PDB file of N, CA and C in Angstrom:
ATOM      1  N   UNK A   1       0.807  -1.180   0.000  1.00 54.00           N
ATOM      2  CA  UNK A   1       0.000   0.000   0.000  1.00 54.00           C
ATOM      3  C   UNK A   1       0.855   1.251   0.000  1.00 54.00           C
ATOM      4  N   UNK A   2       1.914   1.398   0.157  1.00 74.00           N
ATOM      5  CA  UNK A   2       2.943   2.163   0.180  1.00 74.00           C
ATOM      6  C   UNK A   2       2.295   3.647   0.460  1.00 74.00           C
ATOM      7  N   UNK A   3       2.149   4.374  -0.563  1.00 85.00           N
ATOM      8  CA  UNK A   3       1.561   5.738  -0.376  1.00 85.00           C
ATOM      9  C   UNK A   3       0.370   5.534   0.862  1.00 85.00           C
ATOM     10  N   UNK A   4      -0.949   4.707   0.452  1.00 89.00           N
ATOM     11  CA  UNK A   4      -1.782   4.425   1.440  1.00 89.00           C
ATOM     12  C   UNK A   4      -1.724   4.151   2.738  1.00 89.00           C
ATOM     13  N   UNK A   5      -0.377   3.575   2.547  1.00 90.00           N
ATOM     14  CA  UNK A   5       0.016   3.567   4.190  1.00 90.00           C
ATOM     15  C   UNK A   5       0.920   4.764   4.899  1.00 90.00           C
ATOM     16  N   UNK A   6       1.363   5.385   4.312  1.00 91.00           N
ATOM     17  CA  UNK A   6       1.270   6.820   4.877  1.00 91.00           C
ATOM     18  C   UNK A   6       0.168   7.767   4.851  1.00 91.00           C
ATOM     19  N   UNK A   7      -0.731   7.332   4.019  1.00 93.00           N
ATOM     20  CA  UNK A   7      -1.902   8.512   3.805  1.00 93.00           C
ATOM     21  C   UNK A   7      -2.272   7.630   5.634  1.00 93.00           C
ATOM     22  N   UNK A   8      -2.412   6.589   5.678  1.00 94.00           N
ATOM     23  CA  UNK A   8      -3.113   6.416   7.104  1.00 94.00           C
ATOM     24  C   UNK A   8      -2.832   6.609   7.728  1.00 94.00           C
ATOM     25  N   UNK A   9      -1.387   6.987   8.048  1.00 95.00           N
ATOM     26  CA  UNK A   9      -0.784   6.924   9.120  1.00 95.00           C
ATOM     27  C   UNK A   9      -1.061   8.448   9.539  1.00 95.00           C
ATOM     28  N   UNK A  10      -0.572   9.164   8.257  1.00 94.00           N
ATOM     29  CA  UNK A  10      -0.933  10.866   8.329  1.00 94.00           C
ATOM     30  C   UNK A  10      -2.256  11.491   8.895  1.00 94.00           C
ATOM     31  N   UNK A  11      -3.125  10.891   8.722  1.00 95.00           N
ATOM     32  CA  UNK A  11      -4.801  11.010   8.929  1.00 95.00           C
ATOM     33  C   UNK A  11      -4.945  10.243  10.416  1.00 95.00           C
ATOM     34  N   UNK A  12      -4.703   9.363  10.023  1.00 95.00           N
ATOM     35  CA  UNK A  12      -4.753   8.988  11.750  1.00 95.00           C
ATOM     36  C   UNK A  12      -4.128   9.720  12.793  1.00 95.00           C
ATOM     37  N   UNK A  13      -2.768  10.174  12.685  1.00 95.00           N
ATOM     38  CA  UNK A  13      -2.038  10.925  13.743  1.00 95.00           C
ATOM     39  C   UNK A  13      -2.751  12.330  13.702  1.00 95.00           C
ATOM     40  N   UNK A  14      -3.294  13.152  12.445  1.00 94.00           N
ATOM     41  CA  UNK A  14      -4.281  14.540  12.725  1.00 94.00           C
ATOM     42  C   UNK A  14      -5.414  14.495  13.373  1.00 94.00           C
ATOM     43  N   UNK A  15      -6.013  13.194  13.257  1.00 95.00           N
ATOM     44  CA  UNK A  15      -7.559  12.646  13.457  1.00 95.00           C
ATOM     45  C   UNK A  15      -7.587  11.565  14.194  1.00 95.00           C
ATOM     46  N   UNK A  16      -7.060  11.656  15.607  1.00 91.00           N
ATOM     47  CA  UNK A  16      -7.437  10.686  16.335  1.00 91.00           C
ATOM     48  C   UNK A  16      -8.647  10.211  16.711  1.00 91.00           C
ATOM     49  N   UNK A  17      -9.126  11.500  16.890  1.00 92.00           N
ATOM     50  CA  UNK A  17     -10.664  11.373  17.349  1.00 92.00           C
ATOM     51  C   UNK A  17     -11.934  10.815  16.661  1.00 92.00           C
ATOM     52  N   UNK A  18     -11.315  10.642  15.130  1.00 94.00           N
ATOM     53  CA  UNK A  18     -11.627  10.205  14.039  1.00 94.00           C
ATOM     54  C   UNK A  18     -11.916   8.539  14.056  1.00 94.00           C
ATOM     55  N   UNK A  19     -10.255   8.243  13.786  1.00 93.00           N
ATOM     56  CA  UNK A  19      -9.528   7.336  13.268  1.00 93.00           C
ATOM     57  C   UNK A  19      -8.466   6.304  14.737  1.00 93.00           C
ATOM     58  N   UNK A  20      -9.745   5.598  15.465  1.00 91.00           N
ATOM     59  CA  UNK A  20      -9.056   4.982  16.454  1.00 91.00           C
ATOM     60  C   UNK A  20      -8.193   4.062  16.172  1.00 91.00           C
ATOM     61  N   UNK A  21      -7.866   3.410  15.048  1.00 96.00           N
ATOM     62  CA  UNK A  21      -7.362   2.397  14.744  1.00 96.00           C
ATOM     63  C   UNK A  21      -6.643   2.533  13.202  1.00 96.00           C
ATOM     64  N   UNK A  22      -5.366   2.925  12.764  1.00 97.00           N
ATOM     65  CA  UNK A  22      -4.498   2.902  11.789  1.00 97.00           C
ATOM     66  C   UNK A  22      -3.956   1.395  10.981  1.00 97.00           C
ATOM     67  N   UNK A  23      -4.294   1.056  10.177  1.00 96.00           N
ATOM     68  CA  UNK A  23      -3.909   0.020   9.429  1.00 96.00           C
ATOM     69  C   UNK A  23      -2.822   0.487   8.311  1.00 96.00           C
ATOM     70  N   UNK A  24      -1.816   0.080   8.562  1.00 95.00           N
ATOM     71  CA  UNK A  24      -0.607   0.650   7.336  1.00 95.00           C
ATOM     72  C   UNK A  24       0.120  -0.105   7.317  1.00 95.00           C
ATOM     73  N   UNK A  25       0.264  -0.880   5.764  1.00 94.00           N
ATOM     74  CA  UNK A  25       0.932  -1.855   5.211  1.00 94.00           C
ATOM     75  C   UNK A  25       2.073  -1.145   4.447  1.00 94.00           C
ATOM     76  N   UNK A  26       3.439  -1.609   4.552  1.00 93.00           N
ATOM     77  CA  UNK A  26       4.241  -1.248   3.709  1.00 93.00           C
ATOM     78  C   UNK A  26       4.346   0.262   3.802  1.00 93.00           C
ATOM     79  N   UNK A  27       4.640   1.054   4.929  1.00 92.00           N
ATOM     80  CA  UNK A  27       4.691   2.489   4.479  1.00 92.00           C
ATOM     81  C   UNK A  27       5.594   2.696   4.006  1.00 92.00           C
ATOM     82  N   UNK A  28       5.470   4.047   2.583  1.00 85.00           N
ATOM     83  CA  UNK A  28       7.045   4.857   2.194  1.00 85.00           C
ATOM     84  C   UNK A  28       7.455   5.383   3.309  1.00 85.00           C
ATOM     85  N   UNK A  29       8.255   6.148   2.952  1.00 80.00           N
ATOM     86  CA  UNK A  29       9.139   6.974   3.668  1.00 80.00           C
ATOM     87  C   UNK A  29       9.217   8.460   3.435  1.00 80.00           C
ATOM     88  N   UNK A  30       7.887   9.070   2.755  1.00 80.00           N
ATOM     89  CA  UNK A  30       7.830  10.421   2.395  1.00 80.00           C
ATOM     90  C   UNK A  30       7.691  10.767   3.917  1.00 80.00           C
ATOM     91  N   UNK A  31       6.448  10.087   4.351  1.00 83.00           N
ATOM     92  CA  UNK A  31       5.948  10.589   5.337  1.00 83.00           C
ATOM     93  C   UNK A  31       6.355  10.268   6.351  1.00 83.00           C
ATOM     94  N   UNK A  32       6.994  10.889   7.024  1.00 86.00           N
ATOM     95  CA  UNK A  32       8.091  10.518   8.525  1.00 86.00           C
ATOM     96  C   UNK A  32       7.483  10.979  10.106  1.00 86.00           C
ATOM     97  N   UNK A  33       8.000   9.837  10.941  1.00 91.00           N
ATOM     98  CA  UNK A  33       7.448  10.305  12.207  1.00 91.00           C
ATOM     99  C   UNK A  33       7.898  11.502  12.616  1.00 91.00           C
ATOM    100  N   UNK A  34       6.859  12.497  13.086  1.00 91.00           N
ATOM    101  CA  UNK A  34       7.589  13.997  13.454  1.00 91.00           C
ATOM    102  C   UNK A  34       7.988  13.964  14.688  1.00 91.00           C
ATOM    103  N   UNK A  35       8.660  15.013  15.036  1.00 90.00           N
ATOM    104  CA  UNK A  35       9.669  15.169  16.061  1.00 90.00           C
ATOM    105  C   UNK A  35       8.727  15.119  17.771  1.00 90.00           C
ATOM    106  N   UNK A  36       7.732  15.304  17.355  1.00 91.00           N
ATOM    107  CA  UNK A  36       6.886  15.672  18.886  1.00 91.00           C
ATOM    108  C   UNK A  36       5.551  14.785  18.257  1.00 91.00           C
ATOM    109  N   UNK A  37       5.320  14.029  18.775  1.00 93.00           N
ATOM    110  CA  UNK A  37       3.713  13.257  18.242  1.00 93.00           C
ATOM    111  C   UNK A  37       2.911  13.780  19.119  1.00 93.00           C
ATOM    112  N   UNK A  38       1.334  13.820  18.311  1.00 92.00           N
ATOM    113  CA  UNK A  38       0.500  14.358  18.499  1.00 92.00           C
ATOM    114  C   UNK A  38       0.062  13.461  20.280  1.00 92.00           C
ATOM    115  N   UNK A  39      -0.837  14.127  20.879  1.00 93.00           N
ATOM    116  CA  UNK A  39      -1.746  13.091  22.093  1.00 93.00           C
ATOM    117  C   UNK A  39      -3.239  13.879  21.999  1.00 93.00           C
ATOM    118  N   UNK A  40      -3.969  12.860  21.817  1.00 95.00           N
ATOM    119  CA  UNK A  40      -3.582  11.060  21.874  1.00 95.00           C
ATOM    120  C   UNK A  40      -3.081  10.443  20.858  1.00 95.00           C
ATOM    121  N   UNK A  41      -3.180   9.532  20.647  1.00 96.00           N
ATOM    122  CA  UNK A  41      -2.610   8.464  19.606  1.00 96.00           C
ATOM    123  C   UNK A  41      -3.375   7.320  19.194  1.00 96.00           C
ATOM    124  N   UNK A  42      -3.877   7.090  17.925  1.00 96.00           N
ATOM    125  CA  UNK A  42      -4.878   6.073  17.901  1.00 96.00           C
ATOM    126  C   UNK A  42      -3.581   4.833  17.806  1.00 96.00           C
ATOM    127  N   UNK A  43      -4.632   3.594  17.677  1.00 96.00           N
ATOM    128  CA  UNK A  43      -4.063   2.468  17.748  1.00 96.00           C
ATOM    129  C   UNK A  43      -3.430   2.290  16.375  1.00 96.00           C
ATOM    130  N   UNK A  44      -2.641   1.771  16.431  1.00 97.00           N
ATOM    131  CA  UNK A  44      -1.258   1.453  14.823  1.00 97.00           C
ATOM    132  C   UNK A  44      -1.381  -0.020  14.985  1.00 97.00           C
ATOM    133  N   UNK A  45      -1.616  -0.483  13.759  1.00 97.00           N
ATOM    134  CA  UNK A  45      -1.335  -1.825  13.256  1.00 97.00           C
ATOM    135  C   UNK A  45      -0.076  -1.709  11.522  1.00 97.00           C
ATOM    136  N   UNK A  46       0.993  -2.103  11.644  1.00 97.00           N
ATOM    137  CA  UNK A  46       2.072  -2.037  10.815  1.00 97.00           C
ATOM    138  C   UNK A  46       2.394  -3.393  10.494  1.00 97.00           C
ATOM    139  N   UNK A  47       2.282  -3.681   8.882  1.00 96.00           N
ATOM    140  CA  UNK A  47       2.619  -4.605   8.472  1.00 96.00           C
ATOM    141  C   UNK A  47       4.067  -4.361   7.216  1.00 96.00           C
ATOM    142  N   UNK A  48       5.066  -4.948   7.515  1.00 95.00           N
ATOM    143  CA  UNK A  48       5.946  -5.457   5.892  1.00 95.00           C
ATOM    144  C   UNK A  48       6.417  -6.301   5.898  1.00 95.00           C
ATOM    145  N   UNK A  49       7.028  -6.998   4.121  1.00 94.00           N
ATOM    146  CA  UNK A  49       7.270  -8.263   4.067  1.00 94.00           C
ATOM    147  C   UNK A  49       9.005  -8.059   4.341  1.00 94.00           C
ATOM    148  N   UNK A  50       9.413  -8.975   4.809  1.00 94.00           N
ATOM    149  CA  UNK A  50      10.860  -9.442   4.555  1.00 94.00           C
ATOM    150  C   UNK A  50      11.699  -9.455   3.352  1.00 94.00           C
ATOM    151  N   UNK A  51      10.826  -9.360   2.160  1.00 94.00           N
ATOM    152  CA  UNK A  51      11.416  -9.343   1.117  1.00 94.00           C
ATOM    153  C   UNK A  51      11.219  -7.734   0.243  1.00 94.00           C
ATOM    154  N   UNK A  52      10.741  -6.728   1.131  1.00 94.00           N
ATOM    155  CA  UNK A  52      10.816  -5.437   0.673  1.00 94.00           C
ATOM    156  C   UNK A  52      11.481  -4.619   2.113  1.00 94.00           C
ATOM    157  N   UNK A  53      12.600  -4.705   1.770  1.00 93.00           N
ATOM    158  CA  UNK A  53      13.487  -4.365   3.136  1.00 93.00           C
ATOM    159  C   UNK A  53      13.493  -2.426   3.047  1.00 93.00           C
ATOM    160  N   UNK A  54      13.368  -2.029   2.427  1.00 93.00           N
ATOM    161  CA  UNK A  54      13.063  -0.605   2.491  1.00 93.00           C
ATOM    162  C   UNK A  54      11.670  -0.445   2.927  1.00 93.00           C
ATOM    163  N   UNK A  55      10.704  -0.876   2.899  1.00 93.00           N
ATOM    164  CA  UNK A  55       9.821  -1.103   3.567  1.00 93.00           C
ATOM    165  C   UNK A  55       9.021  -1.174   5.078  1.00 93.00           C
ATOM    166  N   UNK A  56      10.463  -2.788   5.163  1.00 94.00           N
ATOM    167  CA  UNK A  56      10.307  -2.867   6.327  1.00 94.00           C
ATOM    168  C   UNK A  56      10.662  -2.263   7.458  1.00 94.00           C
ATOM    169  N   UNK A  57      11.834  -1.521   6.973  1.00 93.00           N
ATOM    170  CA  UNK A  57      12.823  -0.815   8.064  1.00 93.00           C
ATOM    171  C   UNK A  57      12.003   0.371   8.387  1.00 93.00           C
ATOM    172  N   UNK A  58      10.947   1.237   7.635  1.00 93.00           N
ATOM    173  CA  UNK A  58      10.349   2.475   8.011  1.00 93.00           C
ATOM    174  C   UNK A  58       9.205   2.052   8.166  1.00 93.00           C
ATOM    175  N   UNK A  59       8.735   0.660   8.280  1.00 95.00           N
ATOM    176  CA  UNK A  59       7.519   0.393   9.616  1.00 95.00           C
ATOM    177  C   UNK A  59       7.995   0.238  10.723  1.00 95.00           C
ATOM    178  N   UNK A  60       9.615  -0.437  10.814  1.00 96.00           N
ATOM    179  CA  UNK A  60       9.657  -0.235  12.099  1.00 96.00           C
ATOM    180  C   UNK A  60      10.792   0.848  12.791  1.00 96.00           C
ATOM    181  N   UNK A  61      10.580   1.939  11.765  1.00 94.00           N
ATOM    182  CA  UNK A  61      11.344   3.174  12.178  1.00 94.00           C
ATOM    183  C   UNK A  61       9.615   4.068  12.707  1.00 94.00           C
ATOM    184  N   UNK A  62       8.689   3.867  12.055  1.00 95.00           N
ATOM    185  CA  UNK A  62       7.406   4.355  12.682  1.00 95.00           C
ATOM    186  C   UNK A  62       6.660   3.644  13.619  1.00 95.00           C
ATOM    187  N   UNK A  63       7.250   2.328  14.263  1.00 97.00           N
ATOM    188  CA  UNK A  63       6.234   1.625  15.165  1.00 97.00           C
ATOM    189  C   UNK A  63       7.074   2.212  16.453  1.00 97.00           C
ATOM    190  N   UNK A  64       8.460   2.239  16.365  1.00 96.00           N
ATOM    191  CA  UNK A  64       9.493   2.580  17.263  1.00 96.00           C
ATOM    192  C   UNK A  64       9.293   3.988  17.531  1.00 96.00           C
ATOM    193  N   UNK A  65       9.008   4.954  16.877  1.00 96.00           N
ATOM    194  CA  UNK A  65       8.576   6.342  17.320  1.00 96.00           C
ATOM    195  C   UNK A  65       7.194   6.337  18.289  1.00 96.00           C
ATOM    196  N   UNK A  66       6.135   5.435  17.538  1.00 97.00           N
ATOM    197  CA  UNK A  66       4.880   5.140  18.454  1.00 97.00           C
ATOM    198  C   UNK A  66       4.682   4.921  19.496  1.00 97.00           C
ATOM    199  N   UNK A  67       5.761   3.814  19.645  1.00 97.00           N
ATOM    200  CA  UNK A  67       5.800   3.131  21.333  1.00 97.00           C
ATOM    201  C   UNK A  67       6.297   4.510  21.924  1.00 97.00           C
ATOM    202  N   UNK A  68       7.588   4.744  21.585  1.00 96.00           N
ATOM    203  CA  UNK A  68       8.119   5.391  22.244  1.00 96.00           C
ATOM    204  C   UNK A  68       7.406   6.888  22.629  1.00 96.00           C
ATOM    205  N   UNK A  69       6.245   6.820  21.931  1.00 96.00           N
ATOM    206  CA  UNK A  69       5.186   8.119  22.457  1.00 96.00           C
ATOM    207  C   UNK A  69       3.967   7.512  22.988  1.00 96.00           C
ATOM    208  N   UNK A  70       4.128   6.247  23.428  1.00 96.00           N
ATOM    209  CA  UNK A  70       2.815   5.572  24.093  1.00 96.00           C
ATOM    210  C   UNK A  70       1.908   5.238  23.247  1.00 96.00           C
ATOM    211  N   UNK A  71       2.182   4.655  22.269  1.00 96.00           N
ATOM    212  CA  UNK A  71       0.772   4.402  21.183  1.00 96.00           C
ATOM    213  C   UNK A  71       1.133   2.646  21.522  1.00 96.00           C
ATOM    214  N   UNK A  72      -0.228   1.940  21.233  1.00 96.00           N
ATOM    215  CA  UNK A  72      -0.297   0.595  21.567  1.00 96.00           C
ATOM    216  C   UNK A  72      -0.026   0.428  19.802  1.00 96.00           C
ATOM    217  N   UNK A  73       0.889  -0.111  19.058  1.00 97.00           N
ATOM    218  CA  UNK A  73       1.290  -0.753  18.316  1.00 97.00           C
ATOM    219  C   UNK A  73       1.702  -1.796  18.149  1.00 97.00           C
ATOM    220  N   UNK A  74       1.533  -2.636  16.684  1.00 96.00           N
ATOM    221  CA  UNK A  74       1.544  -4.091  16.704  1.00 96.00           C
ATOM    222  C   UNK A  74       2.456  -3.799  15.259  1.00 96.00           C
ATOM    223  N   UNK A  75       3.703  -4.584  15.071  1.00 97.00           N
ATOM    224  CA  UNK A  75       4.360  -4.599  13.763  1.00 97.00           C
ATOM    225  C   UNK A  75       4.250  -6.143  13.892  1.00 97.00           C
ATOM    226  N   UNK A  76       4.074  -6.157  12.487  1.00 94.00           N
ATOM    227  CA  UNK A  76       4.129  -7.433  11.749  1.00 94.00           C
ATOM    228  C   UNK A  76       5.100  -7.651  10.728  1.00 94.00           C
ATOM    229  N   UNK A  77       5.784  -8.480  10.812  1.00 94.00           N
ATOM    230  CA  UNK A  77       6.887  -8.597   9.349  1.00 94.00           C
ATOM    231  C   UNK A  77       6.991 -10.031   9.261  1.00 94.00           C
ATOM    232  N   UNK A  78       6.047 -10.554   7.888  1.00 90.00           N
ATOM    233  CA  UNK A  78       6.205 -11.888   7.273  1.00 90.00           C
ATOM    234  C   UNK A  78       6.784 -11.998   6.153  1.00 90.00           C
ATOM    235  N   UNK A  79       7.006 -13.074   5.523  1.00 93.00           N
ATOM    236  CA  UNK A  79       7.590 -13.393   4.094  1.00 93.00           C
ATOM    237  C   UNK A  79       6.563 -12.948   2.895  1.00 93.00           C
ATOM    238  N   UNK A  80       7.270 -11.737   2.328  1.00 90.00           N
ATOM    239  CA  UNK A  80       6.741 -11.563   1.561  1.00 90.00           C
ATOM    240  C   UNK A  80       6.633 -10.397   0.457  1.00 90.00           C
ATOM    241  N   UNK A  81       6.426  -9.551  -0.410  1.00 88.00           N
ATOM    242  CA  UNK A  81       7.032  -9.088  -1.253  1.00 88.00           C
ATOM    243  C   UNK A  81       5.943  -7.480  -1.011  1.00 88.00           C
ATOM    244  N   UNK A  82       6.527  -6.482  -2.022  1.00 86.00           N
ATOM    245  CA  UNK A  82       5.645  -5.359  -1.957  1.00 86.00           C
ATOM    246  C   UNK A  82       4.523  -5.583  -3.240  1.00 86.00           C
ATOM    247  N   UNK A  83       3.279  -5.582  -2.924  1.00 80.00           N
ATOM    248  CA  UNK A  83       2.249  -6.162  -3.577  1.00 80.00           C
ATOM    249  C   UNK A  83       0.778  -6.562  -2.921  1.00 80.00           C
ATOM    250  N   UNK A  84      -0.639  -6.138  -4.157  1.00 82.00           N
ATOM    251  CA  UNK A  84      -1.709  -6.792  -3.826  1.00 82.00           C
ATOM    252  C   UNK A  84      -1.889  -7.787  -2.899  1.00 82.00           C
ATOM    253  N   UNK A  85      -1.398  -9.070  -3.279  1.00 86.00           N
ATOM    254  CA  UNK A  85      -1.231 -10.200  -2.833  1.00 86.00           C
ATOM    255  C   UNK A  85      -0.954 -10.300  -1.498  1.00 86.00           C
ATOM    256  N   UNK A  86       0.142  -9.477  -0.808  1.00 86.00           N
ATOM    257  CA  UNK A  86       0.515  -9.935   0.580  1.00 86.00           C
ATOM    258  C   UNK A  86      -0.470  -8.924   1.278  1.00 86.00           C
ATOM    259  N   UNK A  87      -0.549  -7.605   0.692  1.00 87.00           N
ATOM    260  CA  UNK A  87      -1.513  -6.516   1.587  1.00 87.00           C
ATOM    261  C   UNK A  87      -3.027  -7.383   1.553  1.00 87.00           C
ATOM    262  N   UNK A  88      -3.592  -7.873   0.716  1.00 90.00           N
ATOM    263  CA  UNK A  88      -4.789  -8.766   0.604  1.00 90.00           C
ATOM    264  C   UNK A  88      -4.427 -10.168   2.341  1.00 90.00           C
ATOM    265  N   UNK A  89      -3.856 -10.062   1.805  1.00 91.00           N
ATOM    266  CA  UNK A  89      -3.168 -11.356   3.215  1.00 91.00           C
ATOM    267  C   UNK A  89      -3.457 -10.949   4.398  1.00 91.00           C
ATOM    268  N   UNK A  90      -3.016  -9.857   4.677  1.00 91.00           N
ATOM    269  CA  UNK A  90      -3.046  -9.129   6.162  1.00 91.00           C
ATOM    270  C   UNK A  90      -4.079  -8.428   6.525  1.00 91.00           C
ATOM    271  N   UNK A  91      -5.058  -8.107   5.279  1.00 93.00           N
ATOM    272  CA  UNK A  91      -5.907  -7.291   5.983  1.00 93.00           C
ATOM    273  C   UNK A  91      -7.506  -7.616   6.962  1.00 93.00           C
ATOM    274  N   UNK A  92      -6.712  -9.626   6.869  1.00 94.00           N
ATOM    275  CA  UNK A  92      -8.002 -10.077   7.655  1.00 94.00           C
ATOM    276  C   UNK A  92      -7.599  -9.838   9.049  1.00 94.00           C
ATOM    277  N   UNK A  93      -6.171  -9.961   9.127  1.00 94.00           N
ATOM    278  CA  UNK A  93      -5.899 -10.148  10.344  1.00 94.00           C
ATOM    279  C   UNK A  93      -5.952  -8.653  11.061  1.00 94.00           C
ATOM    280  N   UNK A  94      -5.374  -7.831  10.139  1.00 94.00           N
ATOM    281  CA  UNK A  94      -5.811  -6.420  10.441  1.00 94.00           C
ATOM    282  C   UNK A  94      -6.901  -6.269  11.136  1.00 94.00           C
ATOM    283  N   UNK A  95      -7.597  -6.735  10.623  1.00 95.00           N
ATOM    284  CA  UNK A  95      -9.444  -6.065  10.718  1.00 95.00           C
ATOM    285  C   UNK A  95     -10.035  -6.876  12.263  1.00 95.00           C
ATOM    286  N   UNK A  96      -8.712  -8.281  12.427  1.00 95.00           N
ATOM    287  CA  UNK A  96      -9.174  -9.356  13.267  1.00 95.00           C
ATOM    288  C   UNK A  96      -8.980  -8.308  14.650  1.00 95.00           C
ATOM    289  N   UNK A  97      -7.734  -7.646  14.648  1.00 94.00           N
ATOM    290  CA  UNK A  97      -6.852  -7.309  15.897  1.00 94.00           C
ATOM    291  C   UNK A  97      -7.313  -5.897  15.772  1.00 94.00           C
ATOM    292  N   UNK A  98      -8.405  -5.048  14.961  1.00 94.00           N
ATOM    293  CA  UNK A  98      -9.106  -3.536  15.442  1.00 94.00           C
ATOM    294  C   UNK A  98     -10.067  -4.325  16.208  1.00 94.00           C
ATOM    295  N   UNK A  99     -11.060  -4.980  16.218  1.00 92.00           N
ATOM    296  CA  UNK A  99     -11.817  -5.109  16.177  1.00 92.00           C
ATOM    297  C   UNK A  99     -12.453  -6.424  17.232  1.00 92.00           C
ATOM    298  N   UNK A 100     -10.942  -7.006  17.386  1.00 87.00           N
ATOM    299  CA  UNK A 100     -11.566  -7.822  18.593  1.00 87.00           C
ATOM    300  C   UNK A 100     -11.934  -9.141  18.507  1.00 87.00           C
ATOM    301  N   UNK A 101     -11.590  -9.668  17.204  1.00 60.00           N
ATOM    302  CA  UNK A 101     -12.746 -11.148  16.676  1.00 60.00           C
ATOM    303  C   UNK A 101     -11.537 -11.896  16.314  1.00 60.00           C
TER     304      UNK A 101
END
């Protein structure tokens, strides 16, 4: 989801009040954790594959800013490539761990 997963991440951190729960697969790297994070903080769910290592390293250069501002975050990193296919994969489990089921 690359772009999409910064568009969520971006919208979620303006719009907490909104957006309790952030799903972002594969984020770029346009969009960077800022220096002071917002409070509150909705919930972050971060997924990348192992096999898109630019990828993976700035989900968990943004899950590591999260914690470290008190956000309950979950990174995920399985086998797997940047693509439909693996974001289709995760987004049951995504939807499993907002939501409780």
């Amino acid at each position: 989801m690359s772009a999409s997963g910064e568009l969520s991440l971006a919208m979620g951190l303006r719009h907490p009040d909104v957006y309790g729960a952030v799903f972002s697969a594969s984020p770029g790297a346009g969009y960077r954790p800022p220096a002071a994070m917002p409070s509150p903080l909705p919930r972050v769910y971060l997924v990348a594959g192992t096999l898109e290592p630019f990828f993976a390293r700035n989900a968990t250069r943004w899950a590591d800013a999260l914690r470290d501002a008190g956000a309950d975050v979950v990174l995920t990193q399985r086998v797997g490539d940047h693509g439909g296919p693996f974001w289709a994969a995760e987004f049951p489990l995504m939807v499993a761990w907002a939501f409780g089921s």
